[in-house]
C-alpha cells in the first residue's frame, strides 16, 4: 500500500474522480434545467374535475402543473379539509385554472381527497390571450362580423383558425405600423424639437430656420394623422370577430378575437401534433416579446440585448487587453514595478462584480456620460442622453471586468512563442513593430481567442453590475432600429440573466413564472454555448491559418 501511495497513482485517481464528479454535476444541472424548461412548451392535457373544497362542490378545469406529497400534520395546521385521509402523507396537485378575471386565483392546490371525479374530455380549448393569461373552457361558437357560427358547425375548428389567422395578421400589421412608421415620425418630431432647442441655446434661431422646422413638423403631424387613422382602422378590423366560450362556472364568456393569440385543443392532439405545437411554442418564445409583466410571451428583446452587449464588450476588451499584454511582455522591463502591475491585474479578476457596477455607475454614467451630455447634448438637458445607464456603459463596465482574463491569456500566449522566432525575424531586417504585427500576434492569436472565449462566458452570465449601468425590466425599444444613427448606444436594454432574476423573484405570479425561469435559464446557457462555439471556431481557423509559423 505504501508503495502504491508513493507511485502517485492515488493522486491521479483522485484528480480523475474530482473531474468526473464535476462533469456529472454540470451535465446533471443542464439536464435538469433543460427538462424543466423545455416541458414548458409541451401542451399538457386539460382536466375537468368535480371538486369539494371548503364545503362547496364545484367544477374545476385546468392543467396539472405539479404534484407533491405533503405531511398531513402540515395540512392540519393550515385548516385544510382532511376528510377521508389516513396515513402520514397526502398527495396534492397544483392546477392552473387560468381565467384570472373570473376566479380569485389562476393556480390552486387540490388534495386527493378533495377531487371527487376527474376526466379528460375532448373539446376543451386553451385560449392564449394577449392580456389576462390563458382561458380554459368549451368553445360554443364564433362571431364572424354579424354572423354567429355554432361550434357544432365547425367541428374541425377550421373556421375558428381562419378567423384567428385573419385577426393575428391584422394585429401584426397594426404593430408594424405603430412601431416603425408612427415610431419613426415620433422620433423625427423629437429630433426637430431638439434642433430648435439647439438653435435657441446658440441664439441662432432665425425666422427662416423656425419656419423650416415648423413646416417639417406640420408635415410630420399630417403624416401622423393619416397613419393614426389607418391604425384605428386596423384595430377595428381585428376586433370584428369574437369567440364565445363556456368556462368552468358554466357561464358563456365572449372574448374579442384581437385579444386571442392562439387557440388549441390539447386533449384532441396526437403525439405528433403535440410535438409540432411544442416546436411552434418554442420558436414563438424566442422571437416574440414579453407580456404580462414578463410572466407571459417571449424573450426576444432579452436575447438581442444579451448578444448585442456581449459583442460590444468583445469589441472593446480585445484591443485593450491585447495592447496591455503586448506592452507588459514585449516592451516593459522585467522589474519590480512590472511584477506589481501583473499582480494587480491578476487581483482585479477577484474583485466582486458589483464593485465594477458601482465604478461603472460613478465613472462611466455620471462622470463620462454627464460630461458628454454637457458638451454635445445640451439641447436635451435636463433629460440625460448618455448621462443615464445604457448599453454602452454596460459593455464598458464588463470590458473592465473581463480585461484581466484577456491580458493574462494573451501574455501566456506571447510567452510560449520561442525567442528564436523574434530574433530570426529581426535578423532578417524586420523592425520590432513588423515582427510583432506579422509574426508574434498571429502566433498568439489562438491564446487571444481563448481569453476572449472566457471573457464572453463571464460577461454573458453577469447580472449584478448590469443592474446599475444599463439593464431594465422592460425596454420599449431595441438599441438597433431604423432611425438614424441606427445604433443607439445610449439606450437601456434587456438581458437574459436579469430576466431570470426578475421573473423568478419579482414576478407577481410566482407559480406561473417558475417554468419560465427554467426555460430562460436554458436559453441563456444555450446563448453562451453558441457564442463560445463561434469563438472556438474562429480560434481553430486562426490556429490552422498560422500553423506554418509554429513549424
Coordinates of C-alpha atoms in Angstrom, one line a residue:
X1 CA 0.0 0.0 0.0
X2 CA 2.8 2.4 0.9
X3 CA 4.5 1.6 -2.4
X4 CA 1.2 2.4 -4.2
X5 CA 0.9 5.7 -2.5
X6 CA 4.5 6.6 -3.4
X7 CA 3.8 5.7 -7.0
X8 CA 1.5 8.7 -7.3
X9 CA -1.5 6.7 -8.6
X10 CA -3.8 7.7 -5.8
X11 CA -3.5 11.3 -6.8
X12 CA -4.2 10.5 -10.4
X13 CA -7.4 8.6 -9.3
X14 CA -8.4 11.5 -7.0
X15 CA -8.0 14.1 -9.8
X16 CA -9.9 11.9 -12.3
X17 CA -12.6 11.4 -9.7
X18 CA -12.9 15.1 -9.0
X19 CA -13.1 15.9 -12.7
X20 CA -15.7 13.2 -13.2
X21 CA -17.9 14.4 -10.3
X22 CA -17.7 18.0 -11.6
X23 CA -18.7 16.9 -15.1
X24 CA -21.6 14.8 -13.8
X25 CA -22.8 17.7 -11.6
X26 CA -22.6 20.2 -14.5
X27 CA -24.3 17.8 -17.0
X28 CA -26.9 16.9 -14.5
X29 CA -27.7 20.5 -13.8
X30 CA -28.0 21.3 -17.5
X31 CA -30.3 18.3 -18.0
X32 CA -32.5 19.4 -15.1
X33 CA -32.8 22.9 -16.5
X34 CA -33.5 21.6 -20.0
X35 CA -36.1 19.1 -18.8
X36 CA -37.9 21.6 -16.6
X37 CA -37.6 24.4 -19.1
X38 CA -38.5 22.6 -22.4
X39 CA -41.6 20.9 -20.9
X40 CA -43.0 24.5 -20.5
X41 CA -43.9 24.4 -24.2
X42 CA -45.4 20.9 -24.3
X43 CA -49.3 21.1 -24.4
X44 CA -50.4 19.4 -21.2
X45 CA -53.8 17.7 -21.1
X46 CA -56.6 19.7 -19.6
X47 CA -58.6 18.1 -16.8
X48 CA -62.2 18.6 -15.8
X49 CA -62.7 17.7 -12.1
X50 CA -65.6 17.7 -9.7
X51 CA -64.1 19.2 -6.5
X52 CA -65.4 19.5 -3.0
X53 CA -63.4 22.2 -1.2
X54 CA -64.3 24.3 1.8
X55 CA -67.8 22.6 1.9
X56 CA -68.6 23.6 -1.7
X57 CA -68.8 21.3 -4.7
X58 CA -67.7 22.9 -8.0
X59 CA -66.2 22.1 -11.4
X60 CA -62.6 22.9 -12.0
X61 CA -61.0 23.0 -15.4
X62 CA -57.3 23.4 -15.8
X63 CA -53.8 21.9 -16.4
X64 CA -52.0 19.8 -14.0
X65 CA -48.9 21.8 -13.2
X66 CA -47.2 20.0 -10.3
X67 CA -47.6 17.1 -7.8
X68 CA -46.2 16.7 -4.4
X69 CA -46.5 14.7 -1.2
X70 CA -47.2 16.8 2.0
X71 CA -47.4 15.7 5.6
X72 CA -51.0 15.5 6.9
X73 CA -49.9 17.3 10.1
X74 CA -48.9 20.3 7.9
X75 CA -52.4 20.4 6.3
X76 CA -54.0 20.2 9.8
X77 CA -52.1 23.3 10.8
X78 CA -53.4 25.1 7.8
X79 CA -57.0 24.1 8.4
X80 CA -57.4 22.1 5.2
X81 CA -60.1 19.5 4.7
X82 CA -58.8 16.1 5.9
X83 CA -61.9 14.1 5.4
X84 CA -61.2 10.6 4.1
X85 CA -57.5 10.8 4.6
X86 CA -55.3 8.4 6.5
X87 CA -51.6 7.8 6.8
X88 CA -48.8 10.3 7.3
X89 CA -48.7 11.9 3.8
X90 CA -51.2 13.0 1.2
X91 CA -50.8 13.8 -2.5
X92 CA -51.8 17.2 -3.7
X93 CA -51.9 18.7 -7.1
X94 CA -51.2 22.2 -8.4
X95 CA -53.8 23.1 -11.1
X96 CA -53.5 26.0 -13.4
X97 CA -57.1 27.2 -14.0
X98 CA -56.4 30.4 -15.8
X99 CA -59.5 32.7 -16.3
X100 CA -57.9 35.1 -13.8
X101 CA -60.5 37.8 -14.2
X102 CA -63.3 35.5 -13.1
X103 CA -61.7 33.5 -10.3
X104 CA -59.7 34.6 -7.3
X105 CA -56.5 32.6 -8.3
X106 CA -55.4 31.2 -11.6
X107 CA -53.5 28.5 -9.7
X108 CA -54.9 26.3 -6.9
X109 CA -53.8 23.4 -4.8
X110 CA -56.1 20.4 -4.5
X111 CA -55.5 17.4 -2.2
X112 CA -56.5 13.9 -3.5
X113 CA -59.5 13.7 -1.1
X114 CA -60.9 16.9 -2.5
X115 CA -61.2 15.5 -6.0
X116 CA -64.5 13.6 -6.4
X117 CA -64.1 12.8 -10.1
X118 CA -61.6 13.5 -12.9
X119 CA -61.8 13.2 -16.6
X120 CA -60.0 14.4 -19.7
X121 CA -62.8 15.4 -22.2
X122 CA -62.2 16.4 -25.8
X123 CA -63.4 19.8 -26.8
X124 CA -61.7 21.8 -24.1
X125 CA -59.9 24.7 -25.6
X126 CA -56.9 26.6 -24.3
X127 CA -57.1 30.2 -25.3
X128 CA -53.8 32.1 -25.2
X129 CA -54.6 35.7 -24.7
X130 CA -52.6 38.9 -25.1
X131 CA -53.8 40.1 -21.6
X132 CA -55.0 38.2 -18.5
X133 CA -53.2 34.9 -19.4
X134 CA -54.8 31.7 -20.6
X135 CA -58.5 30.9 -20.7
X136 CA -59.9 27.4 -20.4
X137 CA -63.3 26.2 -21.5
X138 CA -65.5 24.8 -24.2
X139 CA -65.9 26.7 -27.5
X140 CA -69.7 27.3 -28.0
X141 CA -69.5 29.4 -31.1
X142 CA -67.7 32.2 -33.0
X143 CA -68.9 35.5 -34.2
X144 CA -67.9 36.5 -37.7
X145 CA -69.0 40.1 -38.2
X146 CA -72.8 40.0 -37.8
X147 CA -73.0 36.2 -38.2
X148 CA -72.8 33.7 -35.3
X149 CA -71.4 30.3 -36.2
X150 CA -72.3 27.4 -33.8
X151 CA -69.5 25.3 -32.6
X152 CA -71.3 22.2 -33.9
X153 CA -71.0 23.6 -37.4
X154 CA -67.2 23.9 -37.0
X155 CA -66.3 20.5 -35.6
X156 CA -62.8 20.6 -37.1
X157 CA -62.2 24.2 -35.9
X158 CA -61.1 25.3 -39.3
X159 CA -63.4 28.4 -39.3
X160 CA -62.1 29.3 -35.9
X161 CA -58.5 29.0 -37.0
X162 CA -59.2 31.0 -40.2
X163 CA -60.7 33.9 -38.2
X164 CA -57.8 33.7 -35.7
X165 CA -55.2 33.9 -38.6
X166 CA -57.0 36.9 -40.0
X167 CA -57.1 38.7 -36.7
X168 CA -53.4 38.0 -35.9
X169 CA -52.4 39.1 -39.4
X170 CA -54.2 42.5 -38.9
X171 CA -52.7 42.8 -35.4
X172 CA -49.2 42.2 -36.9
X173 CA -49.8 44.9 -39.5
X174 CA -51.0 47.3 -36.8
X175 CA -48.0 46.6 -34.6
X176 CA -45.6 47.1 -37.5
X177 CA -47.4 50.4 -38.4
X178 CA -47.2 51.6 -34.8
X179 CA -43.6 50.6 -34.2
X180 CA -41.9 51.5 -37.5
X181 CA -44.0 54.2 -39.2
X182 CA -45.5 56.0 -36.3
X183 CA -42.4 55.4 -34.2
X184 CA -40.3 57.0 -36.9
X185 CA -42.5 60.1 -37.1
X186 CA -42.3 60.5 -33.3
X187 CA -38.5 60.1 -33.5
X188 CA -38.3 62.7 -36.2
X189 CA -40.6 65.1 -34.3
X190 CA -38.3 64.8 -31.3
X191 CA -35.2 65.5 -33.4
X192 CA -36.9 68.6 -34.7
X193 CA -37.7 69.8 -31.2
X194 CA -34.0 69.2 -30.2
X195 CA -32.8 71.0 -33.3
X196 CA -34.9 74.1 -32.5
X197 CA -33.8 73.9 -28.9
X198 CA -30.1 73.8 -30.1
X199 CA -30.6 76.9 -32.2
X200 CA -32.2 78.7 -29.3
X201 CA -29.3 77.9 -26.9
X202 CA -26.9 79.1 -29.5
X203 CA -29.0 82.2 -30.2
X204 CA -29.1 81.2 -33.9
X205 CA -32.8 80.6 -34.3
X206 CA -33.6 82.8 -37.3
X207 CA -37.2 83.2 -38.6
X208 CA -36.3 81.3 -41.7
X209 CA -35.0 78.3 -39.6
X210 CA -38.0 78.4 -37.3
X211 CA -40.3 78.5 -40.3
X212 CA -38.5 75.5 -41.9
X213 CA -38.7 73.5 -38.6
X214 CA -42.4 74.3 -38.2
X215 CA -43.1 73.3 -41.8
X216 CA -41.3 70.0 -41.3
X217 CA -43.2 69.4 -38.0
X218 CA -46.5 70.2 -39.6
X219 CA -45.8 67.8 -42.5
X220 CA -44.9 65.1 -40.0
X221 CA -48.1 65.8 -38.0
X222 CA -50.2 65.4 -41.1
X223 CA -48.5 62.1 -41.9
X224 CA -49.1 61.1 -38.3
X225 CA -52.8 61.8 -38.5
X226 CA -53.1 59.6 -41.7
X227 CA -51.2 56.7 -40.0
X228 CA -53.2 57.1 -36.8
X229 CA -56.4 56.7 -38.8
X230 CA -55.0 53.7 -40.5
X231 CA -54.0 52.2 -37.2
X232 CA -57.5 52.7 -35.7
X233 CA -59.0 51.0 -38.8
X234 CA -56.7 48.0 -38.3
X235 CA -57.8 47.7 -34.7
X236 CA -61.4 47.9 -35.6
X237 CA -61.0 45.2 -38.2
X238 CA -59.1 43.0 -35.7
X239 CA -61.9 43.5 -33.2
X240 CA -64.6 42.5 -35.6
X241 CA -64.8 38.8 -34.7
X242 CA -65.4 37.2 -31.3
X243 CA -65.0 33.9 -29.6
X244 CA -67.9 32.5 -27.4
X245 CA -66.6 30.1 -24.8
X246 CA -68.2 28.3 -21.8
X247 CA -66.0 28.4 -18.7
X248 CA -65.9 26.1 -15.6
X249 CA -68.6 28.1 -13.9
X250 CA -70.9 27.1 -16.8
X251 CA -71.2 30.7 -18.0
X252 CA -70.7 32.0 -21.5
X253 CA -67.8 34.4 -22.0
X254 CA -67.2 36.4 -25.1
X255 CA -63.5 37.1 -25.9
X256 CA -62.7 39.6 -28.7
X257 CA -60.6 38.0 -31.3
X258 CA -58.0 40.8 -31.2
X259 CA -57.2 39.6 -27.6
X260 CA -56.6 36.0 -28.7
X261 CA -53.1 34.9 -29.7
X262 CA -53.7 31.2 -30.1
X263 CA -56.3 28.5 -29.6
X264 CA -55.5 24.8 -29.3
X265 CA -57.3 21.7 -28.1
X266 CA -54.6 19.6 -26.3
X267 CA -57.0 16.7 -25.5
X268 CA -57.7 16.2 -29.2
X269 CA -54.0 16.2 -30.2
X270 CA -52.0 13.1 -31.0
X271 CA -48.3 12.8 -30.2
X272 CA -47.1 14.3 -33.5
X273 CA -49.5 17.2 -33.3
X274 CA -48.2 17.9 -29.7
X275 CA -44.6 17.8 -31.0
X276 CA -45.4 20.3 -33.7
X277 CA -47.2 22.5 -31.2
X278 CA -44.2 22.3 -28.9
X279 CA -41.8 23.4 -31.7
X280 CA -44.2 26.3 -32.6
X281 CA -44.4 27.5 -29.0
X282 CA -40.6 27.2 -28.5
X283 CA -39.9 29.3 -31.6
X284 CA -42.6 31.8 -30.5
X285 CA -40.9 32.1 -27.1
X286 CA -37.6 33.0 -28.9
X287 CA -38.9 35.5 -31.4
X288 CA -41.8 37.3 -29.5
X289 CA -41.8 40.0 -26.9
X290 CA -42.7 39.5 -23.2
X291 CA -46.2 40.3 -21.9
X292 CA -48.0 40.4 -18.5
X293 CA -45.0 41.8 -16.5
X294 CA -42.7 39.3 -18.2
X295 CA -44.7 36.2 -17.0
X296 CA -46.1 35.5 -20.5
X297 CA -44.8 35.8 -24.0
X298 CA -41.2 35.6 -25.3
X299 CA -37.7 36.8 -24.6
X300 CA -36.5 38.2 -27.9
X301 CA -35.5 41.7 -26.6
X302 CA -33.5 39.9 -23.8
X303 CA -31.7 37.7 -26.3
X304 CA -30.9 40.6 -28.6
X305 CA -29.8 42.7 -25.7
X306 CA -27.5 40.0 -24.3
X307 CA -25.9 39.2 -27.6
X308 CA -25.5 42.9 -28.6
X309 CA -24.0 43.9 -25.3
X310 CA -21.6 40.9 -25.3
X311 CA -20.4 41.6 -28.8
X312 CA -19.9 45.3 -28.0
X313 CA -17.9 44.3 -24.9
X314 CA -15.8 41.9 -27.0
X315 CA -15.0 44.7 -29.5
X316 CA -13.9 46.9 -26.6
X317 CA -12.0 44.5 -24.4
X318 CA -10.0 42.7 -27.1
X319 CA -7.8 45.6 -28.3
X320 CA -7.4 46.9 -24.8
X321 CA -6.3 43.5 -23.4
X322 CA -4.0 42.6 -26.3
X323 CA -2.3 46.0 -26.3
X324 CA -1.8 45.8 -22.5
X325 CA -0.4 42.3 -22.7
X326 CA 2.0 43.2 -25.6
X327 CA 3.3 46.1 -23.6
X328 CA 3.8 44.1 -20.4
X329 CA 5.5 41.2 -22.2
X330 CA 7.4 42.8 -25.1
X331 CA 8.3 46.3 -24.0
X332 CA 8.1 46.7 -20.2
X333 CA 11.2 45.9 -18.3
X334 CA 11.3 42.8 -16.0
X335 CA 11.5 44.8 -12.8
X336 CA 9.5 45.0 -9.5
X337 CA 7.1 47.6 -10.9
X338 CA 6.1 45.4 -13.8
X339 CA 5.7 42.5 -11.5
X340 CA 3.5 44.7 -9.3
X341 CA 1.3 45.6 -12.3
X342 CA 0.9 41.9 -13.1
X343 CA -0.1 41.1 -9.5
X344 CA -2.6 44.0 -9.7
X345 CA -4.1 42.7 -13.0
X346 CA -4.5 39.2 -11.6
X347 CA -6.1 40.5 -8.4
X348 CA -8.6 42.5 -10.4
X349 CA -10.1 39.3 -11.5
X350 CA -11.1 38.6 -7.9
X351 CA -12.9 41.9 -7.3
X352 CA -16.7 41.3 -6.7
X353 CA -18.6 42.2 -9.9
X354 CA -21.0 44.6 -8.1
X355 CA -17.9 46.8 -7.3
X356 CA -17.4 47.1 -11.1
X357 CA -21.0 48.1 -11.3
X358 CA -20.6 50.9 -8.8
X359 CA -17.5 52.0 -10.6
X360 CA -19.3 52.0 -13.9
X361 CA -22.2 54.0 -12.5
X362 CA -20.0 56.6 -10.9
X363 CA -17.3 56.9 -13.6
X364 CA -18.9 56.0 -16.9
X365 CA -22.5 57.0 -16.4
X366 CA -22.4 60.1 -14.1
X367 CA -18.9 61.4 -14.9
X368 CA -18.2 60.5 -18.5
X369 CA -21.8 60.4 -19.7
X370 CA -22.7 63.6 -17.9
X371 CA -19.7 65.3 -19.5
X372 CA -20.7 64.1 -22.9
X373 CA -24.2 65.4 -22.3
X374 CA -22.9 68.8 -21.2
X375 CA -20.6 69.1 -24.3
X376 CA -22.7 67.6 -27.1
X377 CA -26.3 67.2 -26.0
X378 CA -27.1 70.4 -24.1
X379 CA -30.4 70.8 -26.0
X380 CA -31.6 67.6 -24.4
X381 CA -30.9 68.6 -20.8
X382 CA -32.1 68.2 -18.1
X383 CA -33.1 64.9 -19.7
X384 CA -29.9 62.9 -20.0
X385 CA -28.8 61.2 -23.2
X386 CA -25.6 59.5 -22.2
X387 CA -25.7 60.5 -18.6
X388 CA -28.0 57.7 -17.7
X389 CA -27.5 53.9 -17.7
X390 CA -27.2 52.4 -21.2
X391 CA -25.8 49.6 -23.2
X392 CA -22.5 51.3 -24.0
X393 CA -21.8 51.8 -20.3
X394 CA -22.8 48.2 -19.6
X395 CA -20.4 47.0 -22.3
X396 CA -17.6 49.2 -21.0
X397 CA -18.1 48.1 -17.4
X398 CA -18.0 44.4 -18.4
X399 CA -15.0 45.1 -20.6
X400 CA -13.1 46.4 -17.5
X401 CA -14.4 43.4 -15.5
X402 CA -13.1 40.9 -18.1
X403 CA -9.9 42.8 -19.0
X404 CA -7.7 40.7 -16.7
X405 CA -8.8 37.5 -18.3
X406 CA -7.8 38.7 -21.8
X407 CA -4.5 40.2 -20.6
X408 CA -3.4 37.0 -18.7
X409 CA -4.4 34.7 -21.6
X410 CA -2.7 36.9 -24.2
X411 CA 0.5 37.2 -22.2
X412 CA 0.5 33.4 -21.7
X413 CA 0.3 33.0 -25.5
X414 CA 3.1 35.5 -26.0
X415 CA 5.4 33.7 -23.5
X416 CA 5.0 30.4 -25.4
X417 CA 6.5 31.9 -28.6
X418 CA 10.2 31.0 -28.8
X419 CA 12.5 34.0 -28.6
X420 CA 14.4 32.5 -31.6
X421 CA 11.4 33.4 -33.8
X422 CA 11.7 37.0 -32.8
X423 CA 15.4 37.0 -33.2
X424 CA 15.2 35.4 -36.6
X425 CA 12.7 38.0 -37.8
X426 CA 14.9 40.8 -36.5
X427 CA 18.0 39.3 -38.1
X428 CA 16.2 39.3 -41.5
X429 CA 15.8 43.0 -41.2
X430 CA 12.3 43.3 -39.9
X431 CA 11.6 46.0 -37.3
X432 CA 10.2 45.2 -33.9
X433 CA 6.8 46.5 -34.8
X434 CA 6.8 44.4 -38.0
X435 CA 7.9 41.4 -36.1
X436 CA 5.0 41.9 -33.6
X437 CA 2.4 42.6 -36.3
X438 CA 3.4 39.8 -38.8
X439 CA 4.9 37.1 -36.6
X440 CA 4.1 37.4 -32.9
X441 CA 0.5 38.4 -32.8
X442 CA -0.6 35.9 -35.4
X443 CA 1.1 33.1 -33.5
X444 CA -0.5 34.3 -30.2
X445 CA -4.0 34.7 -31.8
X446 CA -5.3 31.3 -30.5
X447 CA -4.4 32.4 -27.0
X448 CA -6.1 35.8 -27.6
X449 CA -9.2 34.0 -28.7
X450 CA -9.1 31.7 -25.7
X451 CA -9.1 34.8 -23.5
X452 CA -12.0 36.2 -25.5
X453 CA -13.9 33.0 -25.0
X454 CA -13.5 33.2 -21.3
X455 CA -14.4 36.9 -21.3
X456 CA -17.6 36.2 -23.3
X457 CA -18.7 33.4 -21.0
X458 CA -18.1 35.7 -17.9
X459 CA -19.8 38.7 -19.4
X460 CA -22.9 36.9 -20.7
X461 CA -23.6 35.4 -17.3
X462 CA -23.1 38.6 -15.2
X463 CA -26.1 40.4 -13.8
X464 CA -25.1 42.4 -10.7
X465 CA -23.1 45.2 -12.4
X466 CA -25.7 45.4 -15.2
X467 CA -28.4 46.3 -12.7
X468 CA -26.6 49.6 -12.1
X469 CA -25.3 50.5 -15.6
X470 CA -28.0 49.7 -18.2
X471 CA -30.3 46.7 -17.9
X472 CA -34.0 47.2 -17.3
X473 CA -37.1 45.0 -16.7
X474 CA -38.7 46.1 -19.9
X475 CA -37.1 48.1 -22.7
X476 CA -39.6 49.8 -25.1
X477 CA -37.1 49.8 -28.0
X478 CA -34.1 47.9 -29.0
X479 CA -30.6 49.5 -29.3
X480 CA -30.8 48.9 -33.0
X481 CA -33.6 50.2 -35.2
X482 CA -34.4 52.0 -38.5
X483 CA -33.9 55.6 -37.1
X484 CA -30.7 57.4 -37.7
X485 CA -28.0 56.7 -36.5
X486 CA -29.5 53.2 -36.4
X487 CA -27.3 52.0 -33.4
X488 CA -28.4 53.7 -30.2
X489 CA -25.7 53.0 -27.7
X490 CA -27.3 55.2 -25.0
X491 CA -30.5 53.1 -24.8
X492 CA -31.2 50.8 -21.9
X493 CA -31.6 47.1 -22.8
X494 CA -32.9 43.8 -21.5
X495 CA -30.7 40.9 -20.5
X496 CA -31.4 37.2 -20.1
X497 CA -29.7 37.0 -16.7
X498 CA -31.7 39.9 -15.3
X499 CA -34.8 38.5 -16.9
X500 CA -34.4 35.3 -14.9
X501 CA -33.9 37.3 -11.7
X502 CA -37.0 39.4 -12.5
X503 CA -39.3 36.6 -13.4
X504 CA -38.1 34.3 -10.6
X505 CA -38.1 36.8 -7.7
X506 CA -40.0 39.9 -8.7
X507 CA -42.9 38.3 -10.5
X508 CA -46.5 38.9 -9.2
X509 CA -47.3 35.3 -10.2
X510 CA -44.6 33.0 -8.9
X511 CA -46.3 29.8 -9.9
X512 CA -46.8 30.9 -13.5
X513 CA -43.2 32.1 -13.7
X514 CA -41.5 29.0 -12.4
X515 CA -41.3 27.1 -15.7
X516 CA -40.4 30.3 -17.5
X517 CA -37.3 30.7 -15.2
X518 CA -36.1 27.2 -16.3
X519 CA -36.8 27.9 -20.0
X520 CA -35.0 31.3 -19.9
X521 CA -32.1 29.8 -17.9
X522 CA -31.7 27.0 -20.5
X523 CA -31.9 29.7 -23.3
X524 CA -29.1 31.7 -21.5
X525 CA -26.9 28.6 -21.3
X526 CA -27.6 27.9 -25.0
X527 CA -26.7 31.5 -26.0
X528 CA -23.4 31.3 -24.0
X529 CA -22.5 28.0 -25.6
X530 CA -23.4 29.4 -29.0
X531 CA -21.2 32.4 -28.5
X532 CA -18.3 30.2 -27.2
X533 CA -18.7 27.8 -30.1
X534 CA -18.4 30.7 -32.6
X535 CA -15.3 32.0 -30.8
X536 CA -13.8 28.4 -30.7
X537 CA -14.5 28.1 -34.5
X538 CA -12.6 31.3 -35.2
X539 CA -9.8 30.2 -32.9
X540 CA -9.4 26.9 -34.7
X541 CA -9.4 28.7 -38.1
X542 CA -6.7 31.1 -36.8
X543 CA -4.7 28.1 -35.5
X544 CA -4.9 26.4 -38.8
X545 CA -4.1 29.5 -40.7
X546 CA -0.9 30.3 -38.8
X547 CA 0.2 26.7 -38.2
X548 CA 3.1 27.2 -40.5
X549 CA 4.6 29.9 -38.3
X550 CA 4.8 27.4 -35.4
X551 CA 7.0 25.0 -37.5

